[in-house]
Amino acid sequence: MTGQWSDAMAAAIALARLGPRSENPRVGCVILDASGAVVGRGHHRGAGSPHAEVAALADAGERAHGATAVVTLEPCRHTGRTGPCTEALIDAGITRVVFAEEDPTREAGGGAAVLRDAGVEVVGGVEAEAAAAVNTAWTHVQRTGRPWVVLKLAQTLDGRVADARGGPTAITGAASRAAVHQLRAESDAVLVGANTAVVDDPQLTVRDQHVEHQPLRVVMGLRALPVGLRVLDDSAPTLIVREHRPAVALALLRDAGVHQVLLEGGPTVAGAFLDARLVDELVWLLAPRLLGSGPVSVPGLMAPVPVSVTQVSRIGDDVLVRGRPLWSTELER
Ligand code: AOF
Ligand code: ZN
């Protein structure tokens, strides 16, 4: 019976979303008294700050005694930058813990068993999918050891990314550009191939909305980068990865603390990551136009990529299609 906790978990998930994306997951917690009334709320405000449970316990004060803690992530059992939540919950007299997603990390995971050993009733897996969606990239890094990879492409209906002259062409409209900036803002890094950096000279920053930090700009490839490129300006940090193997580049990014990377082209980078099966999500922007000639978005793929479509929407005059390569969803099973 987990249905009875759904509403409280939804409240905890809403709290989790208030937290910033950081190297830590976003976590929310509500404390319920015996009658089911919420007597405490808390969320994690980023690495180094108190965990959600500790914040909610502080909010509840004495009322935590004999209460139920509903939390989006299995309470940690480790001492990291802060103490173990298992201990804080036990010390506060919590008698039942309901959590959603298991903590996949080696250090912090296993809190449920610690709580059970201390006589606390534990219910796990409540609304686990909805809670995990708040931390898709973080969870992915913990499970696979590499960042969550989003591949974005803008093309005409006949699959072309430039006209026959091959120079930079605006393919999609203003609304799509805003969507791309939103994608950048949600990512820790934005990556292009060295060829695209030279030919298109993109700046790769978030410009039409406020961001706490600009994403790391990454240029990947062996081609030399002339001075004066916009991607090398001082508007955001830039990492140059002299490398063409996607797995090696992702390992470097992971070590740099990147949980989500947005691939913004060009065709060589897109093809290399798809062929290596290192793409987790596709964002395809389709402009209502046929060009008839010119390079296509992903030439020379080694194998077909079946995609499970998760979203189709109109965006200005363009069409946005989001999906997941099937081999990527299988990875998670
Ligand atoms: C929880 N509640 O609110 C969070 C948890 O070194 P620290 O103290 O920052 O701990 C980070 C780890 O703790 C993180 O990797 C994850 O496993 C867990 N995060 N756990 O019980 C929370 N943010
Ligand atoms: Zn904790």
CSV table of C-alpha atoms and ligand atoms in Angstrom, one decimal:
chain,number,residue,atom,x,y,z
A,1,MET,CA,0.0,0.0,0.0
A,2,THR,CA,1.8,3.1,-1.2
A,3,GLY,CA,-1.1,5.1,-2.6
A,4,GLN,CA,-1.8,6.7,0.7
A,5,TRP,CA,1.5,8.5,0.6
A,6,SER,CA,1.2,9.8,-2.9
A,7,ASP,CA,-0.1,13.3,-1.9
A,8,ALA,CA,2.6,13.8,0.7
A,9,MET,CA,5.3,12.6,-1.7
A,10,ALA,CA,4.0,15.0,-4.4
A,11,ALA,CA,4.5,17.8,-1.8
A,12,ALA,CA,8.0,16.6,-1.1
A,13,ILE,CA,8.8,16.4,-4.8
A,14,ALA,CA,7.5,20.0,-5.2
A,15,LEU,CA,9.9,21.0,-2.4
A,16,ALA,CA,12.8,19.2,-4.0
A,17,ARG,CA,12.3,21.2,-7.2
A,18,LEU,CA,13.0,24.4,-5.2
A,19,GLY,CA,16.6,23.4,-4.8
A,20,PRO,CA,19.3,24.4,-7.1
A,21,ARG,CA,21.0,22.0,-9.5
A,22,SER,CA,24.4,21.3,-7.9
A,23,GLU,CA,26.7,18.4,-7.6
A,24,ASN,CA,24.1,17.0,-5.1
A,25,PRO,CA,20.7,15.7,-5.9
A,26,ARG,CA,17.6,17.9,-5.3
A,27,VAL,CA,15.7,16.5,-2.3
A,28,GLY,CA,12.5,17.4,-0.5
A,29,CYS,CA,11.0,16.2,2.7
A,30,VAL,CA,7.7,16.7,4.6
A,31,ILE,CA,7.0,15.5,8.2
A,32,LEU,CA,3.5,14.3,8.9
A,33,ASP,CA,2.0,13.9,12.4
A,34,ALA,CA,-0.2,10.9,13.4
A,35,SER,CA,-3.3,12.6,11.9
A,36,GLY,CA,-1.5,13.1,8.5
A,37,ALA,CA,-1.1,16.8,8.9
A,38,VAL,CA,2.1,18.4,7.6
A,39,VAL,CA,4.2,19.7,10.6
A,40,GLY,CA,7.5,20.2,8.8
A,41,ARG,CA,8.9,21.0,5.4
A,42,GLY,CA,12.4,21.1,4.1
A,43,HIS,CA,14.5,20.9,0.9
A,44,HIS,CA,18.2,20.6,0.1
A,45,ARG,CA,19.7,23.9,-1.0
A,46,GLY,CA,22.8,22.5,-2.6
A,47,ALA,CA,26.1,20.9,-1.8
A,48,GLY,CA,27.4,21.8,1.7
A,49,SER,CA,24.0,22.9,3.1
A,50,PRO,CA,21.7,20.7,5.3
A,51,HIS,CA,20.0,17.8,3.8
A,52,ALA,CA,16.2,18.0,3.2
A,53,GLU,CA,15.4,15.7,6.2
A,54,VAL,CA,17.5,17.9,8.6
A,55,ALA,CA,15.8,21.0,7.3
A,56,ALA,CA,12.3,19.5,7.7
A,57,LEU,CA,13.1,18.2,11.2
A,58,ALA,CA,14.2,21.6,12.3
A,59,ASP,CA,11.0,23.0,10.9
A,60,ALA,CA,8.9,20.4,12.8
A,61,GLY,CA,10.8,20.7,16.1
A,62,GLU,CA,9.1,18.7,18.9
A,63,ARG,CA,6.3,17.6,16.6
A,64,ALA,CA,8.8,15.3,14.8
A,65,HIS,CA,8.5,12.9,17.7
A,66,GLY,CA,6.4,9.8,16.7
A,67,ALA,CA,5.9,11.4,13.2
A,68,THR,CA,6.4,10.1,9.6
A,69,ALA,CA,9.1,11.6,7.3
A,70,VAL,CA,8.2,11.5,3.6
A,71,VAL,CA,11.3,12.1,1.6
A,72,THR,CA,12.1,12.0,-2.2
A,73,LEU,CA,15.4,10.2,-1.7
A,74,GLU,CA,16.4,7.4,0.6
A,75,PRO,CA,17.9,9.1,3.6
A,76,CYS,CA,21.7,9.0,3.6
A,77,ARG,CA,23.7,7.0,6.2
A,78,HIS,CA,27.0,8.7,5.7
A,79,THR,CA,28.9,11.7,7.0
A,80,GLY,CA,29.8,13.8,4.0
A,81,ARG,CA,29.7,17.6,4.2
A,82,THR,CA,26.9,17.1,6.7
A,83,GLY,CA,26.0,14.3,9.1
A,84,PRO,CA,23.9,11.2,8.3
A,85,CYS,CA,20.2,11.8,7.9
A,86,THR,CA,19.4,8.3,9.3
A,87,GLU,CA,20.8,9.4,12.6
A,88,ALA,CA,19.0,12.8,12.6
A,89,LEU,CA,15.7,11.0,11.9
A,90,ILE,CA,16.2,8.4,14.6
A,91,ASP,CA,17.3,11.0,17.2
A,92,ALA,CA,14.3,13.2,16.4
A,93,GLY,CA,12.0,10.2,17.2
A,94,ILE,CA,10.7,9.6,13.7
A,95,THR,CA,8.9,6.3,13.7
A,96,ARG,CA,8.2,5.9,10.0
A,97,VAL,CA,10.2,6.9,6.9
A,98,VAL,CA,8.6,6.9,3.4
A,99,PHE,CA,10.9,7.5,0.5
A,100,ALA,CA,10.8,7.5,-3.3
A,101,GLU,CA,14.1,6.9,-5.0
A,102,GLU,CA,16.9,4.7,-3.6
A,103,ASP,CA,20.2,6.5,-3.1
A,104,PRO,CA,22.3,4.9,-5.8
A,105,THR,CA,25.7,6.0,-4.3
A,106,ARG,CA,28.0,3.7,-2.5
A,107,GLU,CA,28.7,6.1,0.4
A,108,ALA,CA,25.3,7.4,1.2
A,109,GLY,CA,23.1,4.5,0.0
A,110,GLY,CA,21.7,1.8,2.3
A,111,GLY,CA,20.0,4.2,4.7
A,112,ALA,CA,16.8,2.2,4.6
A,113,ALA,CA,18.5,-0.8,6.2
A,114,VAL,CA,20.0,1.4,8.9
A,115,LEU,CA,16.6,2.8,9.7
A,116,ARG,CA,15.0,-0.6,9.8
A,117,ASP,CA,17.7,-2.0,12.1
A,118,ALA,CA,16.9,0.9,14.5
A,119,GLY,CA,13.2,-0.1,14.5
A,120,VAL,CA,11.9,2.5,12.2
A,121,GLU,CA,9.2,1.4,9.7
A,122,VAL,CA,10.4,2.1,6.2
A,123,VAL,CA,8.4,2.2,3.0
A,124,GLY,CA,10.4,2.7,-0.2
A,125,GLY,CA,9.7,3.2,-3.9
A,126,VAL,CA,6.7,5.6,-3.4
A,127,GLU,CA,6.4,7.7,-6.6
A,128,ALA,CA,9.9,6.7,-7.4
A,129,GLU,CA,9.7,7.6,-11.1
A,130,ALA,CA,8.4,11.1,-10.5
A,131,ALA,CA,11.0,11.7,-7.9
A,132,ALA,CA,13.8,10.4,-10.1
A,133,ALA,CA,12.7,12.7,-12.8
A,134,VAL,CA,13.8,15.7,-10.6
A,135,ASN,CA,17.4,14.3,-10.7
A,136,THR,CA,17.6,12.6,-14.0
A,137,ALA,CA,21.2,13.7,-14.8
A,138,TRP,CA,22.5,13.2,-11.2
A,139,THR,CA,21.0,9.7,-11.0
A,140,HIS,CA,22.4,8.8,-14.4
A,141,VAL,CA,25.9,9.9,-13.4
A,142,GLN,CA,25.7,7.8,-10.2
A,143,ARG,CA,24.5,4.7,-12.1
A,144,THR,CA,26.6,4.8,-15.3
A,145,GLY,CA,29.6,7.0,-14.3
A,146,ARG,CA,29.1,9.4,-17.2
A,147,PRO,CA,27.0,12.5,-17.8
A,148,TRP,CA,23.5,12.5,-19.2
A,149,VAL,CA,23.8,13.4,-22.9
A,150,VAL,CA,21.3,15.5,-24.8
A,151,LEU,CA,21.7,15.8,-28.5
A,152,LYS,CA,20.1,18.9,-30.1
A,153,LEU,CA,19.7,19.3,-33.8
A,154,ALA,CA,17.9,21.9,-36.0
A,155,GLN,CA,17.0,20.8,-39.5
A,156,THR,CA,14.6,21.4,-42.3
A,157,LEU,CA,11.8,18.9,-43.0
A,158,ASP,CA,14.1,17.3,-45.6
A,159,GLY,CA,16.7,16.8,-43.0
A,160,ARG,CA,19.2,19.5,-44.0
A,161,VAL,CA,21.2,21.6,-41.6
A,162,ALA,CA,22.6,24.1,-44.1
A,163,ASP,CA,22.2,25.1,-47.8
A,164,ALA,CA,24.4,23.8,-50.5
A,165,ARG,CA,27.1,26.4,-49.9
A,166,GLY,CA,27.4,24.9,-46.4
A,167,GLY,CA,27.8,28.3,-44.7
A,168,PRO,CA,26.0,29.1,-41.5
A,169,THR,CA,22.2,29.2,-42.2
A,170,ALA,CA,19.5,30.1,-39.7
A,171,ILE,CA,17.3,27.1,-39.9
A,172,THR,CA,14.8,27.5,-37.1
A,173,GLY,CA,12.9,30.5,-35.8
A,174,ALA,CA,13.2,32.8,-32.7
A,175,ALA,CA,11.0,30.6,-30.5
A,176,SER,CA,13.2,27.6,-31.1
A,177,ARG,CA,16.3,29.7,-30.3
A,178,ALA,CA,14.7,30.5,-26.9
A,179,ALA,CA,14.1,26.8,-26.4
A,180,VAL,CA,17.8,26.1,-27.1
A,181,HIS,CA,18.8,28.7,-24.6
A,182,GLN,CA,16.5,27.0,-22.1
A,183,LEU,CA,18.2,23.7,-22.8
A,184,ARG,CA,21.6,25.3,-22.3
A,185,ALA,CA,20.5,26.8,-19.0
A,186,GLU,CA,19.5,23.3,-17.8
A,187,SER,CA,22.9,21.8,-18.8
A,188,ASP,CA,26.2,21.9,-17.0
A,189,ALA,CA,28.1,21.9,-20.3
A,190,VAL,CA,27.4,22.7,-23.9
A,191,LEU,CA,29.6,20.9,-26.4
A,192,VAL,CA,30.4,21.4,-30.1
A,193,GLY,CA,33.0,19.9,-32.5
A,194,ALA,CA,36.0,22.0,-33.3
A,195,ASN,CA,34.8,22.3,-36.9
A,196,THR,CA,31.5,23.8,-35.9
A,197,ALA,CA,33.3,26.2,-33.5
A,198,VAL,CA,35.3,27.5,-36.4
A,199,VAL,CA,32.7,27.5,-39.2
A,200,ASP,CA,29.6,28.6,-37.3
A,201,ASP,CA,31.5,30.6,-34.6
A,202,PRO,CA,28.8,30.2,-31.9
A,203,GLN,CA,29.1,31.8,-28.5
A,204,LEU,CA,27.3,29.0,-26.7
A,205,THR,CA,26.1,31.1,-23.8
A,206,VAL,CA,22.7,31.5,-22.2
A,207,ARG,CA,21.6,35.0,-23.2
A,208,ASP,CA,17.9,35.5,-22.9
A,209,GLN,CA,17.4,34.4,-19.3
A,210,HIS,CA,19.2,34.8,-16.0
A,211,VAL,CA,21.4,31.9,-15.0
A,212,GLU,CA,23.4,31.5,-11.8
A,213,HIS,CA,26.3,30.1,-13.8
A,214,GLN,CA,26.9,29.9,-17.5
A,215,PRO,CA,27.3,26.3,-18.6
A,216,LEU,CA,30.8,25.2,-19.3
A,217,ARG,CA,31.6,25.5,-23.1
A,218,VAL,CA,33.3,22.5,-24.5
A,219,VAL,CA,35.0,22.3,-27.9
A,220,MET,CA,35.9,18.8,-28.9
A,221,GLY,CA,38.3,17.7,-31.7
A,222,LEU,CA,41.7,18.0,-33.1
A,223,ARG,CA,41.3,20.9,-35.4
A,224,ALA,CA,43.2,24.0,-34.2
A,225,LEU,CA,41.1,26.9,-33.0
A,226,PRO,CA,42.0,30.4,-34.3
A,227,VAL,CA,42.2,33.2,-31.8
A,228,GLY,CA,39.2,35.5,-31.8
A,229,LEU,CA,36.5,32.7,-31.9
A,230,ARG,CA,33.5,33.7,-29.9
A,231,VAL,CA,33.6,30.4,-28.0
A,232,LEU,CA,37.0,31.5,-26.6
A,233,ASP,CA,35.7,34.9,-25.3
A,234,ASP,CA,35.5,35.6,-21.6
A,235,SER,CA,31.7,35.4,-21.3
A,236,ALA,CA,31.9,31.9,-19.9
A,237,PRO,CA,34.5,29.2,-19.1
A,238,THR,CA,35.6,27.0,-22.1
A,239,LEU,CA,37.2,23.6,-22.0
A,240,ILE,CA,39.1,22.4,-25.1
A,241,VAL,CA,39.1,18.7,-25.4
A,242,ARG,CA,41.7,17.6,-27.9
A,243,GLU,CA,40.0,14.3,-28.5
A,244,HIS,CA,37.5,12.7,-30.9
A,245,ARG,CA,36.4,9.7,-28.8
A,246,PRO,CA,33.0,10.4,-27.2
A,247,ALA,CA,33.6,8.1,-24.2
A,248,VAL,CA,36.9,9.8,-23.4
A,249,ALA,CA,35.4,13.3,-23.7
A,250,LEU,CA,32.5,12.3,-21.4
A,251,ALA,CA,34.9,10.8,-18.8
A,252,LEU,CA,36.8,14.2,-18.8
A,253,LEU,CA,33.5,16.1,-18.4
A,254,ARG,CA,32.4,13.8,-15.6
A,255,ASP,CA,35.6,14.5,-13.8
A,256,ALA,CA,34.9,18.2,-14.3
A,257,GLY,CA,31.7,17.8,-12.4
A,258,VAL,CA,29.4,17.8,-15.4
A,259,HIS,CA,26.1,15.9,-14.9
A,260,GLN,CA,24.3,17.0,-18.1
A,261,VAL,CA,25.9,17.9,-21.4
A,262,LEU,CA,24.1,19.4,-24.4
A,263,LEU,CA,25.6,18.4,-27.8
A,264,GLU,CA,25.0,21.2,-30.3
A,265,GLY,CA,26.7,19.8,-33.3
A,266,GLY,CA,27.9,19.4,-35.8
A,267,PRO,CA,27.1,16.3,-37.8
A,268,THR,CA,30.4,14.6,-36.9
A,269,VAL,CA,29.9,15.0,-33.2
A,270,ALA,CA,26.3,13.9,-33.5
A,271,GLY,CA,27.2,10.8,-35.5
A,272,ALA,CA,30.1,9.9,-33.2
A,273,PHE,CA,28.0,10.0,-30.1
A,274,LEU,CA,25.1,8.2,-31.7
A,275,ASP,CA,27.4,5.5,-33.1
A,276,ALA,CA,29.0,5.1,-29.7
A,277,ARG,CA,25.5,4.8,-28.2
A,278,LEU,CA,26.3,7.7,-25.9
A,279,VAL,CA,23.2,9.8,-26.4
A,280,ASP,CA,20.4,9.7,-23.8
A,281,GLU,CA,18.0,12.2,-25.2
A,282,LEU,CA,17.3,13.7,-28.6
A,283,VAL,CA,15.8,17.2,-29.1
A,284,TRP,CA,15.0,17.7,-32.8
A,285,LEU,CA,13.9,21.1,-34.1
A,286,LEU,CA,12.2,20.9,-37.5
A,287,ALA,CA,11.8,24.0,-39.6
A,288,PRO,CA,8.9,24.1,-42.0
A,289,ARG,CA,11.0,24.3,-45.1
A,290,LEU,CA,12.6,22.0,-47.7
A,291,LEU,CA,16.0,23.0,-49.0
A,292,GLY,CA,16.4,20.3,-51.7
A,293,SER,CA,20.2,20.3,-51.3
A,294,GLY,CA,22.8,20.8,-48.6
A,295,PRO,CA,24.3,18.6,-45.9
A,296,VAL,CA,21.9,16.5,-43.8
A,297,SER,CA,21.9,16.4,-40.0
A,298,VAL,CA,23.5,13.1,-39.3
A,299,PRO,CA,25.3,11.6,-42.4
A,300,GLY,CA,26.8,8.2,-42.3
A,301,LEU,CA,25.4,6.7,-39.2
A,302,MET,CA,26.8,3.2,-38.8
A,303,ALA,CA,23.5,1.7,-37.6
A,304,PRO,CA,19.9,2.8,-37.4
A,305,VAL,CA,18.8,4.4,-34.1
A,306,PRO,CA,15.2,3.5,-33.0
A,307,VAL,CA,13.7,6.3,-31.0
A,308,SER,CA,11.0,6.4,-28.4
A,309,VAL,CA,9.2,9.8,-28.8
A,310,THR,CA,8.4,11.5,-25.5
A,311,GLN,CA,7.2,14.9,-26.7
A,312,VAL,CA,6.0,16.6,-29.9
A,313,SER,CA,5.1,20.2,-29.8
A,314,ARG,CA,4.8,23.3,-32.0
A,315,ILE,CA,7.2,26.0,-31.2
A,316,GLY,CA,6.6,29.1,-33.2
A,317,ASP,CA,6.5,27.9,-36.8
A,318,ASP,CA,8.8,25.0,-35.9
A,319,VAL,CA,8.1,21.5,-34.6
A,320,LEU,CA,10.0,20.2,-31.6
A,321,VAL,CA,10.4,16.4,-31.2
A,322,ARG,CA,11.9,15.0,-28.1
A,323,GLY,CA,12.8,11.3,-27.7
A,324,ARG,CA,15.1,8.7,-26.3
A,325,PRO,CA,17.2,6.3,-28.3
A,326,LEU,CA,15.8,2.8,-27.4
A,327,TRP,CA,19.2,1.5,-26.4
A,328,SER,CA,19.4,4.3,-23.9
A,329,THR,CA,16.1,3.4,-22.2
A,330,GLU,CA,17.2,-0.3,-22.1
A,331,LEU,CA,20.3,0.7,-20.3
A,332,GLU,CA,18.1,1.7,-17.3
A,333,ARG,CA,16.3,-1.6,-16.9
B,1,AOF,C1,19.8,12.9,1.8
B,1,AOF,N1,19.1,14.1,1.9
B,1,AOF,O1,18.8,16.2,1.1
B,1,AOF,C2,20.5,14.9,0.1
B,1,AOF,C3,21.1,13.7,0.1
B,1,AOF,O2,28.4,15.3,1.1
B,1,AOF,P1,27.0,15.7,1.3
B,1,AOF,O3,26.7,15.9,2.7
B,1,AOF,O4,26.7,16.9,0.5
B,1,AOF,O5,26.1,14.5,0.7
B,1,AOF,C4,25.9,14.3,-0.6
B,1,AOF,C5,25.3,13.0,-0.8
B,1,AOF,O6,24.2,12.7,0.0
B,1,AOF,C6,24.7,12.9,-2.2
B,1,AOF,O7,25.6,12.3,-3.1
B,1,AOF,C7,23.5,11.9,-2.1
B,1,AOF,O8,23.9,10.6,-2.1
B,1,AOF,C8,23.0,12.3,-0.7
B,1,AOF,N2,22.1,13.4,-0.8
B,1,AOF,N3,20.7,12.7,0.9
B,1,AOF,O9,19.5,12.1,2.6
B,1,AOF,C9,19.4,15.1,1.0
B,1,AOF,N4,20.9,15.9,-0.7
B,2,ZN,ZN,21.3,13.1,4.2
